[in-house]
Amino acid sequence: MFRNLRLIASTTSPYARKVRIVMSEKRIECELQMTDVWSSDTIVSRYNPLGKVPCLIMDDGGAVFDSRVIVEYLDLLTPVGHLIPASGRQRVEVRTWEALADGIIDALVVVRLEHTQRPAGQQLQSWIDRHLQKATSGLGAASKALGDKAWCNDERFTLADIALGVALGYLDFRFPEIAWRRDHANLARHYEKLAARPSFLETLPPAG
Ligand SMILES: N[C@@H](CCC(=O)N[C@@H](CS)C(=O)NCC(=O)O)C(=O)O
């Protein structure tokens, strides 16, 4: 049933990693096509006018983006390991967790692009600080909401845990100097459990 799905992704994109983890957890087979989004001839621009990964190509050639829409579609494809509650308050809570975790990544990506895409003399420290503050306060909110619970939502593994784990993994990957484990022992504990799952191990970003 899933033979003809293709995911355009990159090994370093946390948004693509979230989608790949969802596929792995739900046992959805999909062809992976890696691209360098910063190259002028990246294939993703043929399918996503925004030129961003991840982008899912369906069997009829139709394109689905962004990562939140893709994971929604994937969760509906098969009942195996449902990750998003079907309706109601639980569903909104899981999606809000995802928005929070993606928002932490969005803020960190702004900081990274400021560092990597602009010459040193043109980087705006107040802009960097503003986004670091968003990431810091997002982590604080995640830590408070997780508390001492086993899972982010409803005592079971959901998309909320995947999204949070991906954000924490992105911190380790791109911002090892941020000591989030020191400030949030409960996030550290949760991440240790998530990072040991095969779906997380299979999708680790490249070292270095
Ligand atoms: N909200 C989007 C964000 C996607 C995104 O920003 N992807 C980055 C890679 S991490 C990208 O493709 N950037 C290329 C660009 O901005 O031109 C999602 O959740 O899929």
Short mmCIF file of C-alpha atoms and ligand atoms in Angstrom, two decimals:
data_model
loop_
_atom_site.label_atom_id
_atom_site.label_comp_id
_atom_site.label_asym_id
_atom_site.label_seq_id
_atom_site.Cartn_x
_atom_site.Cartn_y
_atom_site.Cartn_z
CA MET A 1 0.00 0.00 0.00
CA PHE A 2 2.88 2.38 0.74
CA ARG A 3 5.09 1.25 -2.13
CA ASN A 4 4.96 4.48 -4.04
CA LEU A 5 5.67 7.06 -1.37
CA ARG A 6 8.83 9.13 -1.68
CA LEU A 7 10.15 11.53 0.92
CA ILE A 8 12.45 14.33 -0.15
CA ALA A 9 14.56 15.08 2.91
CA SER A 10 18.01 15.92 4.17
CA THR A 11 20.00 14.04 6.77
CA THR A 12 20.38 17.16 8.91
CA SER A 13 16.82 18.53 8.84
CA PRO A 14 15.05 18.07 12.18
CA TYR A 15 11.66 18.50 10.50
CA ALA A 16 12.50 15.67 8.09
CA ARG A 17 13.75 13.61 11.02
CA LYS A 18 10.39 13.98 12.76
CA VAL A 19 8.66 12.61 9.64
CA ARG A 20 11.16 9.75 9.30
CA ILE A 21 10.67 8.76 12.95
CA VAL A 22 6.90 8.72 12.44
CA MET A 23 7.37 6.46 9.39
CA SER A 24 9.60 4.12 11.34
CA GLU A 25 7.25 3.93 14.34
CA LYS A 26 4.30 3.23 12.06
CA ARG A 27 6.24 0.77 9.85
CA ILE A 28 5.52 2.80 6.73
CA GLU A 29 7.94 2.02 3.94
CA CYS A 30 8.98 4.94 1.84
CA GLU A 31 11.72 5.77 -0.64
CA LEU A 32 14.05 8.41 0.77
CA GLN A 33 15.53 10.98 -1.56
CA MET A 34 18.14 13.14 0.12
CA THR A 35 18.88 16.59 -1.23
CA ASP A 36 20.97 19.59 -0.31
CA VAL A 37 18.40 22.37 0.11
CA TRP A 38 21.12 25.00 -0.14
CA SER A 39 22.13 23.92 -3.62
CA SER A 40 20.56 25.99 -6.44
CA ASP A 41 19.39 22.87 -8.27
CA THR A 42 17.85 21.08 -5.25
CA ILE A 43 15.15 18.71 -6.45
CA VAL A 44 12.75 19.78 -3.71
CA SER A 45 12.02 23.06 -5.53
CA ARG A 46 10.33 21.06 -8.28
CA TYR A 47 7.74 19.85 -5.80
CA ASN A 48 7.60 22.41 -3.00
CA PRO A 49 7.49 26.01 -4.21
CA LEU A 50 8.92 27.04 -0.83
CA GLY A 51 12.06 24.98 -1.54
CA LYS A 52 11.98 23.29 1.86
CA VAL A 53 12.30 19.73 3.12
CA PRO A 54 10.58 17.54 4.08
CA CYS A 55 8.26 17.07 1.13
CA LEU A 56 6.29 13.86 0.58
CA ILE A 57 5.56 12.77 -2.98
CA MET A 58 2.48 10.58 -3.32
CA ASP A 59 1.87 7.78 -5.81
CA ASP A 60 0.01 10.16 -8.15
CA GLY A 61 2.90 12.64 -8.05
CA GLY A 62 1.12 15.04 -5.69
CA ALA A 63 3.30 16.83 -3.14
CA VAL A 64 2.53 17.18 0.57
CA PHE A 65 4.27 19.64 2.87
CA ASP A 66 5.13 20.79 5.49
CA SER A 67 6.18 18.28 8.19
CA ARG A 68 3.04 18.80 10.27
CA VAL A 69 0.76 18.02 7.33
CA ILE A 70 2.90 15.03 6.34
CA VAL A 71 2.76 13.45 9.82
CA GLU A 72 -0.98 13.99 9.95
CA TYR A 73 -1.36 12.18 6.63
CA LEU A 74 0.96 9.35 7.69
CA ASP A 75 -0.93 8.81 10.92
CA LEU A 76 -4.16 8.41 8.96
CA LEU A 77 -2.59 5.98 6.46
CA THR A 78 -2.40 3.06 8.87
CA PRO A 79 -3.83 2.22 12.28
CA VAL A 80 -0.43 0.80 13.31
CA GLY A 81 0.83 2.73 16.34
CA HIS A 82 -1.48 5.72 16.24
CA LEU A 83 0.48 8.82 17.23
CA ILE A 84 -2.16 11.56 17.07
CA PRO A 85 -5.39 11.16 19.09
CA ALA A 86 -8.42 11.10 16.80
CA SER A 87 -10.22 14.08 18.24
CA GLY A 88 -10.90 16.38 21.13
CA ARG A 89 -8.72 17.86 23.81
CA GLN A 90 -6.03 15.15 23.61
CA ARG A 91 -5.56 15.81 19.91
CA VAL A 92 -5.17 19.56 20.44
CA GLU A 93 -2.71 18.92 23.27
CA VAL A 94 -0.52 16.66 21.14
CA ARG A 95 -0.55 19.17 18.27
CA THR A 96 0.33 21.97 20.68
CA TRP A 97 3.30 19.94 21.94
CA GLU A 98 4.37 19.57 18.33
CA ALA A 99 3.96 23.32 17.72
CA LEU A 100 6.06 24.02 20.81
CA ALA A 101 8.83 21.60 19.82
CA ASP A 102 8.84 22.79 16.19
CA GLY A 103 8.84 26.37 17.46
CA ILE A 104 11.97 25.68 19.52
CA ILE A 105 13.60 24.30 16.36
CA ASP A 106 12.38 27.27 14.28
CA ALA A 107 14.03 29.68 16.73
CA LEU A 108 17.29 27.68 16.77
CA VAL A 109 17.33 27.52 12.95
CA VAL A 110 17.09 31.33 12.83
CA VAL A 111 20.12 31.52 15.13
CA ARG A 112 22.05 28.98 13.08
CA LEU A 113 21.30 30.71 9.78
CA GLU A 114 22.36 34.04 11.25
CA HIS A 115 25.69 32.40 12.09
CA THR A 116 26.15 30.40 8.89
CA GLN A 117 24.57 32.55 6.16
CA ARG A 118 25.70 36.04 7.19
CA PRO A 119 29.25 37.38 7.30
CA ALA A 120 30.41 37.84 10.91
CA GLY A 121 30.23 41.65 10.75
CA GLN A 122 26.60 41.62 9.61
CA GLN A 123 25.18 39.30 12.27
CA LEU A 124 22.65 40.99 14.50
CA GLN A 125 23.19 40.01 18.13
CA SER A 126 19.83 41.34 19.30
CA TRP A 127 18.11 39.11 16.70
CA ILE A 128 20.15 36.10 17.82
CA ASP A 129 19.35 36.81 21.48
CA ARG A 130 15.64 37.20 20.73
CA HIS A 131 15.52 33.73 19.18
CA LEU A 132 17.72 32.09 21.79
CA GLN A 133 15.27 33.47 24.34
CA LYS A 134 12.38 31.80 22.48
CA ALA A 135 14.24 28.48 22.55
CA THR A 136 15.04 28.89 26.25
CA SER A 137 11.50 29.74 27.23
CA GLY A 138 10.16 26.96 24.99
CA LEU A 139 12.37 24.44 26.80
CA GLY A 140 11.19 25.79 30.15
CA ALA A 141 7.57 25.34 29.09
CA ALA A 142 8.24 21.80 27.83
CA SER A 143 9.97 20.88 31.09
CA LYS A 144 7.11 22.27 33.15
CA ALA A 145 4.47 20.49 31.04
CA LEU A 146 6.33 17.17 31.16
CA GLY A 147 6.86 17.33 34.92
CA ASP A 148 7.49 13.83 36.22
CA LYS A 149 5.19 12.13 33.72
CA ALA A 150 6.37 9.14 31.69
CA TRP A 151 5.13 10.64 28.40
CA CYS A 152 4.18 14.12 27.22
CA ASN A 153 0.52 13.32 26.75
CA ASP A 154 -1.97 10.86 28.15
CA GLU A 155 0.48 8.32 29.57
CA ARG A 156 1.42 6.94 26.17
CA PHE A 157 3.94 7.52 23.42
CA THR A 158 2.61 10.02 20.85
CA LEU A 159 3.75 12.52 18.26
CA ALA A 160 4.30 14.91 21.17
CA ASP A 161 7.21 12.78 22.42
CA ILE A 162 8.64 12.45 18.92
CA ALA A 163 8.52 16.19 18.29
CA LEU A 164 10.09 16.99 21.68
CA GLY A 165 12.80 14.35 21.21
CA VAL A 166 13.66 15.74 17.79
CA ALA A 167 13.99 19.27 19.20
CA LEU A 168 16.28 18.03 21.99
CA GLY A 169 18.31 16.03 19.47
CA TYR A 170 18.67 19.14 17.32
CA LEU A 171 20.04 21.02 20.32
CA ASP A 172 22.70 18.34 20.79
CA PHE A 173 23.49 18.30 17.07
CA ARG A 174 23.80 22.03 16.37
CA PHE A 175 24.07 23.70 19.80
CA PRO A 176 26.14 21.40 22.05
CA GLU A 177 27.15 24.46 24.08
CA ILE A 178 23.56 24.88 25.38
CA ALA A 179 23.43 22.98 28.69
CA TRP A 180 19.74 22.07 28.56
CA ARG A 181 20.28 18.87 30.58
CA ARG A 182 21.68 20.85 33.49
CA ASP A 183 18.61 23.10 33.62
CA HIS A 184 15.99 20.43 32.90
CA ALA A 185 16.74 17.04 34.42
CA ASN A 186 13.29 15.74 33.46
CA LEU A 187 13.88 16.54 29.78
CA ALA A 188 17.25 14.76 30.01
CA ARG A 189 15.59 11.69 31.48
CA HIS A 190 12.88 11.72 28.82
CA TYR A 191 15.35 12.21 26.00
CA GLU A 192 17.49 9.29 27.14
CA LYS A 193 14.46 7.03 26.83
CA LEU A 194 13.44 8.40 23.41
CA ALA A 195 16.96 8.38 21.96
CA ALA A 196 17.23 4.63 22.62
CA ARG A 197 14.26 3.83 20.36
CA PRO A 198 15.22 2.26 17.01
CA SER A 199 13.32 5.04 15.17
CA PHE A 200 15.55 7.68 16.80
CA LEU A 201 18.75 5.66 16.35
CA GLU A 202 18.03 5.02 12.64
CA THR A 203 17.58 8.73 11.94
CA LEU A 204 20.49 10.27 13.82
CA PRO A 205 21.99 13.23 11.96
CA PRO A 206 25.53 12.74 10.66
CA ALA A 207 28.30 13.11 13.23
CA GLY A 208 30.32 16.34 13.15
N1 LIG B 1 7.77 24.34 8.84
C1 LIG B 1 8.55 23.52 7.94
C2 LIG B 1 10.02 23.89 8.07
C3 LIG B 1 10.86 23.21 6.99
C4 LIG B 1 12.26 23.83 6.90
O1 LIG B 1 12.48 24.98 7.26
N2 LIG B 1 13.21 23.03 6.39
C5 LIG B 1 14.55 23.51 6.20
C6 LIG B 1 15.56 22.41 6.48
S1 LIG B 1 15.73 22.15 8.20
C7 LIG B 1 14.75 23.90 4.74
O2 LIG B 1 14.39 23.14 3.87
N3 LIG B 1 15.33 25.08 4.50
C8 LIG B 1 15.65 25.53 3.18
C9 LIG B 1 15.26 26.96 2.97
O3 LIG B 1 14.73 27.59 3.92
O4 LIG B 1 15.46 27.45 1.87
C10 LIG B 1 8.30 22.04 8.25
O5 LIG B 1 7.87 21.74 9.37
O6 LIG B 1 8.46 21.18 7.37
#
